[in-house]
mmCIF file of C-alpha atoms in Angstrom:
data_model
loop_
_atom_site.group_PDB
_atom_site.id
_atom_site.type_symbol
_atom_site.label_atom_id
_atom_site.label_comp_id
_atom_site.label_asym_id
_atom_site.label_seq_id
_atom_site.Cartn_x
_atom_site.Cartn_y
_atom_site.Cartn_z
ATOM 1 C CA MET J 18 -76.392 -18.347 19.458
ATOM 2 C CA ASN J 19 -77.636 -16.197 22.334
ATOM 3 C CA ARG J 20 -75.582 -14.803 25.191
ATOM 4 C CA GLN J 21 -76.270 -17.702 27.588
ATOM 5 C CA GLU J 22 -75.282 -20.290 24.983
ATOM 6 C CA PHE J 23 -72.160 -18.330 24.171
ATOM 7 C CA TYR J 24 -71.040 -18.251 27.823
ATOM 8 C CA ALA J 25 -71.923 -21.914 28.324
ATOM 9 C CA LEU J 26 -69.811 -22.891 25.342
ATOM 10 C CA ILE J 27 -66.903 -20.835 26.673
ATOM 11 C CA ASP J 28 -67.170 -22.667 30.013
ATOM 12 C CA LYS J 29 -67.210 -25.997 28.193
ATOM 13 C CA TYR J 30 -64.147 -24.991 26.207
ATOM 14 C CA LEU J 31 -62.222 -23.913 29.311
ATOM 15 C CA ALA J 32 -63.105 -27.164 31.054
ATOM 16 C CA GLY J 33 -61.572 -29.072 28.127
ATOM 17 C CA ASN J 34 -64.843 -30.721 27.125
ATOM 18 C CA ALA J 35 -65.568 -28.886 23.853
ATOM 19 C CA SER J 36 -65.438 -30.833 20.617
ATOM 20 C CA GLN J 37 -63.482 -29.603 17.599
ATOM 21 C CA GLU J 38 -66.760 -28.512 15.966
ATOM 22 C CA GLU J 39 -67.715 -26.531 19.071
ATOM 23 C CA MET J 40 -64.294 -24.865 19.209
ATOM 24 C CA ASP J 41 -64.565 -23.895 15.537
ATOM 25 C CA LEU J 42 -68.066 -22.533 16.171
ATOM 26 C CA LEU J 43 -66.790 -20.547 19.129
ATOM 27 C CA GLY J 44 -63.969 -19.113 17.037
ATOM 28 C CA ARG J 45 -66.310 -18.077 14.196
ATOM 29 C CA TYR J 46 -68.833 -16.615 16.599
ATOM 30 C CA TYR J 47 -66.216 -14.675 18.549
ATOM 31 C CA ASN J 48 -64.748 -13.255 15.346
ATOM 32 C CA SER J 49 -68.173 -12.160 14.174
ATOM 33 C CA PHE J 50 -68.831 -10.733 17.628
ATOM 34 C CA GLN J 51 -65.646 -8.671 17.326
ATOM 35 C CA GLN J 52 -66.905 -7.186 14.067
ATOM 36 C CA ASP J 53 -70.326 -6.397 15.496
ATOM 37 C CA GLN J 54 -69.932 -4.630 18.830
ATOM 38 C CA ASP J 55 -73.589 -3.519 18.756
ATOM 39 C CA TRP J 56 -74.607 -7.044 19.861
ATOM 40 C CA ASN J 57 -72.598 -6.626 23.029
ATOM 41 C CA GLN J 58 -73.741 -3.123 23.883
ATOM 42 C CA ALA J 59 -77.384 -3.650 23.011
ATOM 43 C CA GLU J 60 -77.896 -6.923 24.850
ATOM 44 C CA LEU J 61 -75.691 -6.465 27.879
ATOM 45 C CA GLY J 62 -75.866 -2.718 28.467
ATOM 46 C CA PRO J 63 -73.229 -0.104 29.365
ATOM 47 C CA ALA J 64 -71.136 -2.384 31.602
ATOM 48 C CA SER J 65 -70.335 -4.558 28.622
ATOM 49 C CA MET J 66 -68.880 -1.602 26.734
ATOM 50 C CA MET J 67 -65.952 -2.011 29.127
ATOM 51 C CA GLU J 68 -65.694 -5.649 28.107
ATOM 52 C CA THR J 69 -65.622 -4.608 24.468
ATOM 53 C CA GLU J 70 -62.729 -2.268 25.126
ATOM 54 C CA ILE J 71 -60.845 -4.998 26.973
ATOM 55 C CA PHE J 72 -61.496 -7.387 24.087
ATOM 56 C CA ARG J 73 -59.985 -4.775 21.761
ATOM 57 C CA ARG J 74 -56.886 -4.484 23.907
ATOM 58 C CA ILE J 75 -56.488 -8.259 23.986
ATOM 59 C CA GLN J 76 -56.536 -8.241 20.180
ATOM 60 C CA GLN J 77 -53.744 -5.664 20.160
ATOM 61 C CA GLU J 78 -51.571 -7.226 22.867
ATOM 62 C CA ILE J 79 -51.694 -10.908 21.974
ATOM 63 C CA LYS J 80 -49.500 -11.509 18.934
ATOM 64 C CA PRO J 81 -47.917 -14.747 17.730
ATOM 65 C CA ARG J 82 -44.352 -15.108 19.003
ATOM 66 C CA ASP J 83 -42.058 -16.955 16.593
ATOM 67 C CA THR J 84 -39.324 -18.434 18.783
ATOM 68 C CA GLY J 85 -38.831 -21.557 16.726
ATOM 69 C CA LYS J 86 -39.237 -23.620 19.906
ATOM 70 C CA THR J 87 -42.590 -22.728 21.391
ATOM 71 C CA THR J 88 -45.073 -25.584 21.468
ATOM 72 C CA GLY J 89 -48.017 -23.994 23.222
ATOM 73 C CA THR J 90 -49.504 -20.677 24.263
ATOM 74 C CA VAL J 91 -51.571 -19.634 27.274
ATOM 75 C CA GLU J 92 -53.441 -16.433 28.027
ATOM 76 C CA ALA J 93 -54.459 -16.395 31.693
ATOM 77 C CA TYR J 94 -55.364 -13.925 34.386
ATOM 78 C CA PRO J 95 -54.388 -14.324 38.063
ATOM 79 C CA GLY J 96 -57.485 -15.141 40.063
ATOM 80 C CA ALA J 97 -59.344 -16.624 37.109
ATOM 81 C CA PRO J 98 -60.517 -20.206 37.748
ATOM 82 C CA LEU J 99 -59.252 -21.738 34.508
ATOM 83 C CA ALA J 100 -57.173 -21.040 31.446
ATOM 84 C CA LYS J 101 -56.490 -23.050 28.340
ATOM 85 C CA THR J 102 -53.312 -24.183 26.562
ATOM 86 C CA THR J 103 -53.659 -24.962 22.878
ATOM 87 C CA PRO J 104 -51.106 -26.811 20.685
ATOM 88 C CA LEU J 105 -49.841 -24.651 17.831
ATOM 89 C CA ASN J 106 -51.184 -26.790 15.003
ATOM 90 C CA ASN J 107 -52.837 -23.819 13.341
ATOM 91 C CA GLU J 108 -51.480 -20.419 14.354
ATOM 92 C CA ARG J 109 -54.564 -18.387 13.452
ATOM 93 C CA LYS J 110 -56.929 -20.761 15.171
ATOM 94 C CA VAL J 111 -54.750 -20.910 18.294
ATOM 95 C CA PHE J 112 -54.823 -17.186 18.869
ATOM 96 C CA THR J 113 -58.558 -17.045 18.243
ATOM 97 C CA HIS J 114 -59.042 -19.706 20.928
ATOM 98 C CA VAL J 115 -56.612 -17.994 23.263
ATOM 99 C CA ARG J 116 -58.566 -14.765 22.974
ATOM 100 C CA ILE J 117 -61.752 -16.617 23.852
ATOM 101 C CA ALA J 118 -60.174 -18.065 26.995
ATOM 102 C CA ALA J 119 -58.909 -14.665 28.032
ATOM 103 C CA ALA J 120 -62.270 -13.093 27.265
ATOM 104 C CA ALA J 121 -64.086 -15.638 29.410
ATOM 105 C CA CYS J 122 -61.835 -14.839 32.341
ATOM 106 C CA ILE J 123 -62.324 -11.106 31.854
ATOM 107 C CA ILE J 124 -66.103 -11.392 31.580
ATOM 108 C CA GLY J 125 -66.103 -12.949 35.032
ATOM 109 C CA LEU J 126 -63.674 -10.445 36.528
ATOM 110 C CA LEU J 127 -64.125 -7.280 34.418
ATOM 111 C CA VAL J 128 -60.464 -6.560 35.049
ATOM 112 C CA SER J 129 -57.186 -7.767 33.594
ATOM 113 C CA THR J 130 -54.286 -8.002 36.030
ATOM 114 C CA GLY J 131 -51.647 -9.534 33.813
ATOM 115 C CA TRP J 132 -50.951 -11.961 31.020
ATOM 116 C CA ILE J 133 -48.861 -15.053 30.676
ATOM 117 C CA TRP J 134 -47.503 -17.190 27.849
ATOM 118 C CA PHE J 135 -46.035 -20.636 28.338
ATOM 119 C CA ARG J 136 -44.305 -23.375 26.456
ATOM 120 C CA GLY J 137 -45.755 -26.810 26.920
ATOM 121 C CA ASP J 138 -48.781 -29.049 26.504
ATOM 122 C CA SER J 139 -52.127 -28.460 28.137
ATOM 123 C CA LYS J 140 -52.649 -29.745 31.620
ATOM 124 C CA ASN J 141 -54.608 -27.988 34.361
ATOM 125 C CA ASP J 142 -53.153 -28.865 37.761
ATOM 126 C CA VAL J 143 -53.110 -27.205 41.143
ATOM 127 C CA VAL J 144 -50.264 -26.720 43.585
ATOM 128 C CA LYS J 145 -49.994 -29.692 45.918
ATOM 129 C CA THR J 146 -49.573 -28.993 49.624
ATOM 130 C CA GLN J 147 -48.139 -31.524 52.062
ATOM 131 C CA PRO J 148 -50.665 -32.598 54.754
ATOM 132 C CA GLY J 149 -50.510 -30.417 57.831
ATOM 133 C CA LYS J 150 -48.352 -27.817 56.113
ATOM 134 C CA GLN J 151 -49.484 -24.252 55.455
ATOM 135 C CA LEU J 152 -49.135 -22.854 51.945
ATOM 136 C CA ALA J 153 -47.052 -19.660 51.945
ATOM 137 C CA THR J 154 -48.931 -17.282 49.663
ATOM 138 C CA ALA J 155 -48.361 -13.721 50.855
ATOM 139 C CA ALA J 156 -46.628 -11.413 48.402
ATOM 140 C CA GLY J 157 -43.881 -9.071 49.535
ATOM 141 C CA GLY J 158 -44.317 -5.374 50.206
ATOM 142 C CA SER J 159 -42.700 -2.145 51.344
ATOM 143 C CA LYS J 160 -40.365 -3.354 54.097
ATOM 144 C CA ALA J 161 -36.871 -2.259 55.169
ATOM 145 C CA VAL J 162 -34.580 -1.590 58.134
ATOM 146 C CA LEU J 163 -32.491 1.591 58.481
ATOM 147 C CA GLN J 164 -29.212 1.362 60.397
ATOM 148 C CA LEU J 165 -27.985 4.708 61.722
ATOM 149 C CA ALA J 166 -24.385 5.820 62.222
ATOM 150 C CA ASP J 167 -24.397 4.820 65.913
ATOM 151 C CA GLY J 168 -25.516 1.273 65.067
ATOM 152 C CA SER J 169 -29.133 1.706 66.169
ATOM 153 C CA THR J 170 -31.866 0.550 63.804
ATOM 154 C CA ILE J 171 -35.331 1.702 62.733
ATOM 155 C CA ILE J 172 -37.843 -0.747 61.239
ATOM 156 C CA LEU J 173 -39.271 1.390 58.453
ATOM 157 C CA ASP J 174 -42.415 -0.628 57.750
ATOM 158 C CA ASP J 175 -43.509 0.065 61.332
ATOM 159 C CA ALA J 176 -42.331 3.695 61.456
ATOM 160 C CA LYS J 177 -44.785 6.591 61.473
ATOM 161 C CA ASN J 178 -44.736 9.393 58.920
ATOM 162 C CA GLY J 179 -42.556 12.359 59.841
ATOM 163 C CA ALA J 180 -39.026 12.990 61.112
ATOM 164 C CA LEU J 181 -37.215 9.840 62.249
ATOM 165 C CA ALA J 182 -33.727 11.071 63.117
ATOM 166 C CA GLN J 183 -30.991 13.578 62.383
ATOM 167 C CA GLN J 184 -27.774 12.187 60.918
ATOM 168 C CA GLY J 185 -24.915 14.654 60.690
ATOM 169 C CA ASN J 186 -26.371 17.688 58.961
ATOM 170 C CA ALA J 187 -29.278 15.783 57.383
ATOM 171 C CA ARG J 188 -32.805 15.246 58.628
ATOM 172 C CA VAL J 189 -34.250 11.788 57.963
ATOM 173 C CA THR J 190 -37.996 11.659 57.293
ATOM 174 C CA ARG J 191 -40.504 9.033 56.234
ATOM 175 C CA LEU J 192 -43.616 9.825 54.226
ATOM 176 C CA ASN J 193 -45.997 7.333 52.607
ATOM 177 C CA GLY J 194 -43.501 4.495 52.474
ATOM 178 C CA LYS J 195 -40.578 6.550 51.175
ATOM 179 C CA LEU J 196 -37.457 7.586 53.079
ATOM 180 C CA SER J 197 -35.915 11.019 52.444
ATOM 181 C CA TYR J 198 -32.675 12.757 53.482
ATOM 182 C CA ASN J 199 -32.629 16.559 53.535
ATOM 183 C CA ALA J 200 -29.392 18.460 54.112
ATOM 184 C CA LEU J 201 -29.756 21.239 56.692
ATOM 185 C CA SER J 202 -26.373 22.959 56.338
ATOM 186 C CA GLN J 203 -22.880 22.601 54.875
ATOM 187 C CA THR J 204 -20.472 20.267 56.648
ATOM 188 C CA ASN J 205 -17.286 18.324 56.036
ATOM 189 C CA LYS J 206 -18.282 15.491 58.359
ATOM 190 C CA VAL J 207 -19.402 12.283 56.658
ATOM 191 C CA VAL J 208 -21.958 10.121 58.455
ATOM 192 C CA TYR J 209 -22.970 6.795 56.875
ATOM 193 C CA ASN J 210 -26.308 4.961 57.057
ATOM 194 C CA THR J 211 -27.421 1.625 55.614
ATOM 195 C CA ILE J 212 -30.907 0.681 54.434
ATOM 196 C CA SER J 213 -31.610 -3.034 53.958
ATOM 197 C CA THR J 214 -34.623 -4.875 52.590
ATOM 198 C CA PRO J 215 -35.436 -8.440 53.676
ATOM 199 C CA PRO J 216 -36.595 -11.169 51.289
ATOM 200 C CA GLY J 217 -40.081 -10.075 50.320
ATOM 201 C CA GLY J 218 -39.318 -6.399 50.848
ATOM 202 C CA SER J 219 -38.660 -3.366 48.665
ATOM 203 C CA TYR J 220 -38.175 0.325 49.439
ATOM 204 C CA GLU J 221 -37.616 3.752 47.881
ATOM 205 C CA ILE J 222 -35.174 6.318 49.268
ATOM 206 C CA VAL J 223 -34.360 9.879 48.262
ATOM 207 C CA LEU J 224 -30.738 10.746 48.983
ATOM 208 C CA ALA J 225 -29.565 14.168 50.161
ATOM 209 C CA ASP J 226 -28.609 15.216 46.597
ATOM 210 C CA GLY J 227 -32.117 14.446 45.300
ATOM 211 C CA SER J 228 -31.212 11.109 43.683
ATOM 212 C CA HIS J 229 -33.892 8.407 43.930
ATOM 213 C CA VAL J 230 -32.995 4.782 44.671
ATOM 214 C CA TRP J 231 -35.365 1.807 44.667
ATOM 215 C CA LEU J 232 -34.170 -1.336 46.449
ATOM 216 C CA ASN J 233 -35.429 -4.753 45.435
ATOM 217 C CA ALA J 234 -35.853 -7.648 47.876
ATOM 218 C CA ALA J 235 -32.836 -8.878 49.876
ATOM 219 C CA SER J 236 -30.763 -5.809 49.007
ATOM 220 C CA SER J 237 -28.901 -3.038 50.804
ATOM 221 C CA LEU J 238 -27.606 0.480 50.176
ATOM 222 C CA HIS J 239 -24.730 1.982 52.196
ATOM 223 C CA PHE J 240 -24.609 5.760 51.732
ATOM 224 C CA PRO J 241 -23.596 9.064 53.364
ATOM 225 C CA ALA J 242 -26.373 11.055 55.015
ATOM 226 C CA ALA J 243 -25.055 14.064 53.069
ATOM 227 C CA PHE J 244 -22.546 14.145 50.218
ATOM 228 C CA VAL J 245 -19.298 16.100 50.653
ATOM 229 C CA GLY J 246 -16.100 16.327 48.640
ATOM 230 C CA LYS J 247 -15.637 15.693 44.915
ATOM 231 C CA GLU J 248 -17.832 12.622 44.445
ATOM 232 C CA ARG J 249 -21.046 10.972 45.551
ATOM 233 C CA LYS J 250 -20.320 7.337 46.359
ATOM 234 C CA VAL J 251 -22.655 4.581 47.575
ATOM 235 C CA ASP J 252 -22.350 0.788 47.930
ATOM 236 C CA ILE J 253 -25.044 -1.754 47.116
ATOM 237 C CA THR J 254 -25.753 -5.446 47.450
ATOM 238 C CA GLY J 255 -28.632 -7.208 45.721
ATOM 239 C CA GLU J 256 -30.523 -5.068 43.209
ATOM 240 C CA ALA J 257 -31.275 -1.357 42.936
ATOM 241 C CA TYR J 258 -32.658 1.073 40.376
ATOM 242 C CA PHE J 259 -31.167 4.580 40.314
ATOM 243 C CA GLU J 260 -32.421 7.925 39.047
ATOM 244 C CA VAL J 261 -29.398 10.108 39.704
ATOM 245 C CA ALA J 262 -29.654 13.880 40.151
ATOM 246 C CA LYS J 263 -27.329 15.704 37.735
ATOM 247 C CA ASN J 264 -24.235 17.352 39.196
ATOM 248 C CA LYS J 265 -21.288 17.651 36.786
ATOM 249 C CA SER J 266 -18.912 18.788 39.525
ATOM 250 C CA MET J 267 -19.656 15.747 41.725
ATOM 251 C CA PRO J 268 -19.916 12.422 39.816
ATOM 252 C CA PHE J 269 -22.123 9.689 41.284
ATOM 253 C CA ILE J 270 -20.413 6.328 41.836
ATOM 254 C CA VAL J 271 -22.026 3.004 42.709
ATOM 255 C CA SER J 272 -19.645 0.429 44.177
ATOM 256 C CA VAL J 273 -20.741 -3.180 43.670
ATOM 257 C CA ASN J 274 -18.808 -6.449 43.988
ATOM 258 C CA GLY J 275 -15.416 -4.833 43.404
ATOM 259 C CA ALA J 276 -16.631 -2.862 40.398
ATOM 260 C CA GLU J 277 -17.839 0.711 39.973
ATOM 261 C CA VAL J 278 -20.597 2.357 37.963
ATOM 262 C CA GLN J 279 -19.711 6.004 37.351
ATOM 263 C CA VAL J 280 -22.388 8.508 36.292
ATOM 264 C CA LEU J 281 -23.230 12.201 36.208
ATOM 265 C CA GLY J 282 -27.003 11.970 35.917
ATOM 266 C CA THR J 283 -28.903 9.058 34.480
ATOM 267 C CA HIS J 284 -31.315 6.143 35.008
ATOM 268 C CA PHE J 285 -29.903 2.646 35.405
ATOM 269 C CA ASN J 286 -30.400 -0.690 37.160
ATOM 270 C CA VAL J 287 -27.771 -2.764 38.954
ATOM 271 C CA MET J 288 -28.373 -6.418 39.889
ATOM 272 C CA ALA J 289 -25.685 -8.076 41.991
ATOM 273 C CA TYR J 290 -27.248 -10.941 43.930
ATOM 274 C CA PRO J 291 -24.657 -13.555 44.962
ATOM 275 C CA ASP J 292 -26.755 -16.400 43.520
ATOM 276 C CA GLU J 293 -26.945 -14.792 40.061
ATOM 277 C CA PRO J 294 -24.389 -15.837 37.393
ATOM 278 C CA SER J 295 -23.251 -12.234 36.792
ATOM 279 C CA VAL J 296 -23.474 -8.649 38.005
ATOM 280 C CA LYS J 297 -25.655 -6.809 35.500
ATOM 281 C CA THR J 298 -25.728 -3.044 34.993
ATOM 282 C CA THR J 299 -28.449 -1.933 32.574
ATOM 283 C CA LEU J 300 -28.695 1.618 31.244
ATOM 284 C CA LEU J 301 -32.104 3.134 30.527
ATOM 285 C CA GLU J 302 -31.209 6.796 30.016
ATOM 286 C CA GLY J 303 -28.043 8.904 29.772
ATOM 287 C CA ALA J 304 -24.609 7.272 29.955
ATOM 288 C CA VAL J 305 -22.600 5.339 32.528
ATOM 289 C CA LYS J 306 -19.042 4.051 32.737
ATOM 290 C CA PHE J 307 -18.615 0.539 34.109
ATOM 291 C CA VAL J 308 -15.162 -0.049 35.621
ATOM 292 C CA HIS J 309 -13.758 -3.368 36.857
ATOM 293 C CA ALA J 310 -10.020 -3.814 37.389
ATOM 294 C CA SER J 311 -8.393 -2.659 34.121
ATOM 295 C CA ILE J 312 -11.618 -2.993 32.117
ATOM 296 C CA THR J 313 -13.654 0.139 31.342
ATOM 297 C CA SER J 314 -16.885 0.107 29.352
ATOM 298 C CA VAL J 315 -19.134 3.041 28.464
ATOM 299 C CA LEU J 316 -22.776 2.016 28.146
ATOM 300 C CA LYS J 317 -25.449 3.496 25.920
ATOM 301 C CA PRO J 318 -29.210 3.264 26.609
ATOM 302 C CA GLY J 319 -30.427 -0.284 26.050
ATOM 303 C CA GLN J 320 -27.006 -1.804 26.775
ATOM 304 C CA GLN J 321 -26.037 -4.003 29.702
ATOM 305 C CA SER J 322 -22.636 -4.820 31.197
ATOM 306 C CA GLN J 323 -22.324 -8.337 32.567
ATOM 307 C CA LEU J 324 -19.529 -9.049 35.050
ATOM 308 C CA LEU J 325 -19.120 -12.825 35.162
ATOM 309 C CA LYS J 326 -17.834 -14.822 38.133
ATOM 310 C CA SER J 327 -14.586 -15.336 36.203
ATOM 311 C CA GLY J 328 -13.985 -11.573 36.101
ATOM 312 C CA GLN J 329 -14.781 -11.337 32.407
ATOM 313 C CA VAL J 330 -16.951 -8.393 31.326
ATOM 314 C CA LYS J 331 -19.427 -8.691 28.461
ATOM 315 C CA ILE J 332 -21.536 -5.935 26.892
ATOM 316 C CA ALA J 333 -24.992 -6.896 25.611
ATOM 317 C CA ALA J 334 -27.088 -4.622 23.387
ATOM 318 C CA GLY J 335 -30.806 -4.527 22.637
ATOM 319 C CA ILE J 336 -31.775 -5.350 26.222
ATOM 320 C CA ASP J 337 -35.491 -5.361 27.076
ATOM 321 C CA VAL J 338 -35.267 -2.664 29.755
ATOM 322 C CA GLU J 339 -38.934 -3.088 30.700
ATOM 323 C CA GLU J 340 -38.177 -6.655 31.698
ATOM 324 C CA VAL J 341 -35.118 -5.561 33.698
ATOM 325 C CA VAL J 342 -36.944 -2.915 35.755
ATOM 326 C CA ALA J 343 -40.291 -4.715 35.982
ATOM 327 C CA TRP J 344 -39.653 -5.359 39.698
ATOM 328 C CA LYS J 345 -39.428 -1.609 40.329
ATOM 329 C CA ASN J 346 -42.818 -1.192 38.639
ATOM 330 C CA GLY J 347 -44.430 -3.942 40.732
ATOM 331 C CA LEU J 348 -44.311 -6.700 38.125
ATOM 332 C CA PHE J 349 -42.857 -10.084 37.343
ATOM 333 C CA ASN J 350 -41.833 -10.041 33.684
ATOM 334 C CA PHE J 351 -40.288 -13.192 32.231
ATOM 335 C CA GLN J 352 -39.411 -13.219 28.543
ATOM 336 C CA GLY J 353 -37.845 -16.565 27.700
ATOM 337 C CA ALA J 354 -36.689 -17.127 31.292
ATOM 338 C CA ASP J 355 -35.597 -20.566 32.469
ATOM 339 C CA ILE J 356 -37.010 -22.116 35.612
ATOM 340 C CA ALA J 357 -33.898 -21.170 37.611
ATOM 341 C CA THR J 358 -34.373 -17.467 36.820
ATOM 342 C CA VAL J 359 -38.085 -17.638 37.616
ATOM 343 C CA SER J 360 -37.471 -19.484 40.867
ATOM 344 C CA ARG J 361 -34.799 -17.081 42.110
ATOM 345 C CA GLN J 362 -37.182 -14.167 41.733
ATOM 346 C CA LEU J 363 -40.051 -16.015 43.411
ATOM 347 C CA ALA J 364 -37.805 -17.132 46.282
ATOM 348 C CA ARG J 365 -36.679 -13.570 47.028
ATOM 349 C CA TRP J 366 -40.146 -12.063 46.840
ATOM 350 C CA TYR J 367 -42.182 -14.724 48.666
ATOM 351 C CA GLU J 368 -39.511 -15.771 51.203
ATOM 352 C CA VAL J 369 -39.505 -19.411 50.150
ATOM 353 C CA GLU J 370 -36.819 -21.997 49.434
ATOM 354 C CA VAL J 371 -36.978 -23.513 45.956
ATOM 355 C CA VAL J 372 -35.618 -27.046 45.483
ATOM 356 C CA TYR J 373 -35.015 -28.908 42.202
ATOM 357 C CA ASP J 374 -34.922 -32.676 41.945
ATOM 358 C CA SER J 375 -34.311 -32.854 38.187
ATOM 359 C CA LYS J 376 -33.405 -30.720 35.167
ATOM 360 C CA ILE J 377 -36.158 -28.592 33.581
ATOM 361 C CA ASP J 378 -35.307 -27.083 30.189
ATOM 362 C CA ASP J 379 -38.528 -25.246 29.333
ATOM 363 C CA LEU J 380 -38.654 -21.465 28.931
ATOM 364 C CA PHE J 381 -41.362 -19.214 30.338
ATOM 365 C CA TYR J 382 -42.998 -16.049 29.015
ATOM 366 C CA ALA J 383 -45.004 -14.352 31.732
ATOM 367 C CA LYS J 384 -46.097 -10.987 33.029
ATOM 368 C CA MET J 385 -48.085 -10.515 36.230
ATOM 369 C CA PRO J 386 -48.256 -8.212 39.266
ATOM 370 C CA ARG J 387 -45.894 -8.965 42.141
ATOM 371 C CA SER J 388 -48.941 -8.555 44.391
ATOM 372 C CA THR J 389 -50.220 -11.904 43.047
ATOM 373 C CA LYS J 390 -50.336 -14.631 45.691
ATOM 374 C CA LEU J 391 -47.684 -17.319 45.357
ATOM 375 C CA SER J 392 -50.310 -20.048 45.064
ATOM 376 C CA ASP J 393 -51.817 -18.266 42.041
ATOM 377 C CA VAL J 394 -48.397 -17.800 40.436
ATOM 378 C CA LEU J 395 -47.540 -21.478 40.820
ATOM 379 C CA ASN J 396 -50.925 -22.556 39.494
ATOM 380 C CA LEU J 397 -50.376 -20.456 36.375
ATOM 381 C CA LEU J 398 -46.908 -21.901 35.852
ATOM 382 C CA GLU J 399 -48.334 -25.409 36.142
ATOM 383 C CA LEU J 400 -50.565 -24.784 33.127
ATOM 384 C CA THR J 401 -47.604 -25.716 30.916
ATOM 385 C CA GLY J 402 -47.876 -29.342 31.915
ATOM 386 C CA LYS J 403 -44.057 -29.240 31.933
ATOM 387 C CA VAL J 404 -43.512 -28.149 35.511
ATOM 388 C CA HIS J 405 -45.230 -28.970 38.796
ATOM 389 C CA PHE J 406 -44.866 -27.694 42.344
ATOM 390 C CA GLU J 407 -45.267 -29.150 45.805
ATOM 391 C CA MET J 408 -45.345 -26.940 48.903
ATOM 392 C CA ASN J 409 -43.989 -28.050 52.250
ATOM 393 C CA GLY J 410 -44.253 -25.049 54.553
ATOM 394 C CA SER J 411 -41.979 -22.428 53.033
ATOM 395 C CA ARG J 412 -40.275 -24.965 50.761
ATOM 396 C CA VAL J 413 -41.227 -25.244 47.096
ATOM 397 C CA ILE J 414 -40.281 -28.471 45.310
ATOM 398 C CA VAL J 415 -40.125 -28.190 41.513
ATOM 399 C CA ARG J 416 -40.758 -31.308 39.435
ATOM 400 C CA PRO J 417 -41.040 -31.826 35.661
#
């Protein structure tokens, strides 16, 4: 089989028109191709050496996931025209075929932007748009509003680099999409500011003590322009990731939904959206004390406190911290997420309303950049054959 025949057979496979014999041939040929990289480099030249390296990484990253429930697997890349879902009748054959589908996408793009696994049967659909309605596709970005102590506001996404204001004894500056507070002198006067992100916005701020805070979409941070006294205390709504500067003589306290997270210096994430079932504090590094009413819990790295609506506090261990802070790193990362969890994240980031008309029980395994257009995200999710979307302006209707 020469190169042209190989690519043609891949296209036939992705279109769903390949016979079982052709799929088996493709699997055998791809496996032999993997063992003989000289074919690739000799026939296609230096550019294909990059493809070979990507093929190698696919081999390393795609591993069978034994959940006991999964009925299908997809490897797809945002922007690629097609991907393939294969029933798990034969595990080894499935992952060979999945690699071929991924490889075909990469050959066309020469770049991988993410990967996605799904439960469900194969069905390639596209997002349906109501006639006369515009599909909302733009991803969110670095957007926020700063409210100063006198009540005036500064739209940060429109602000120029440089000094923006002076609040108390702190100078407020913006540089390359990041807000910074720098204390100029000692003072006992406390001046408070609030930074808020809209749906579809995120922002990074450096507080006067050197602590870094990243705000997710639809979130806010209320904080003093400069810290004075015996503690450093801030209030948040929504979701924020903290890298707290160490200061043993002045503990850092995050107030959220009637609870407090007390730290000296550490990395942690707090999610407290009102539409989430619980307030979650996840520790990545160091130690934090979670306090709610008479309940006190000390977290270790990899643990998560969960404050339920009932007031009950649970501690979960072995948390996938990469999944928790994926938003801060510019990613969607779903590992066994239900459609409600997926939809809440999409609604906040793309500024859309998500509506359900029936129950959907399937779980999703996906990882992709948050810069991906909404239309591409929905198309990938539809590859399960278990969920479908209709767009009506900024409204997304989810159907089984």
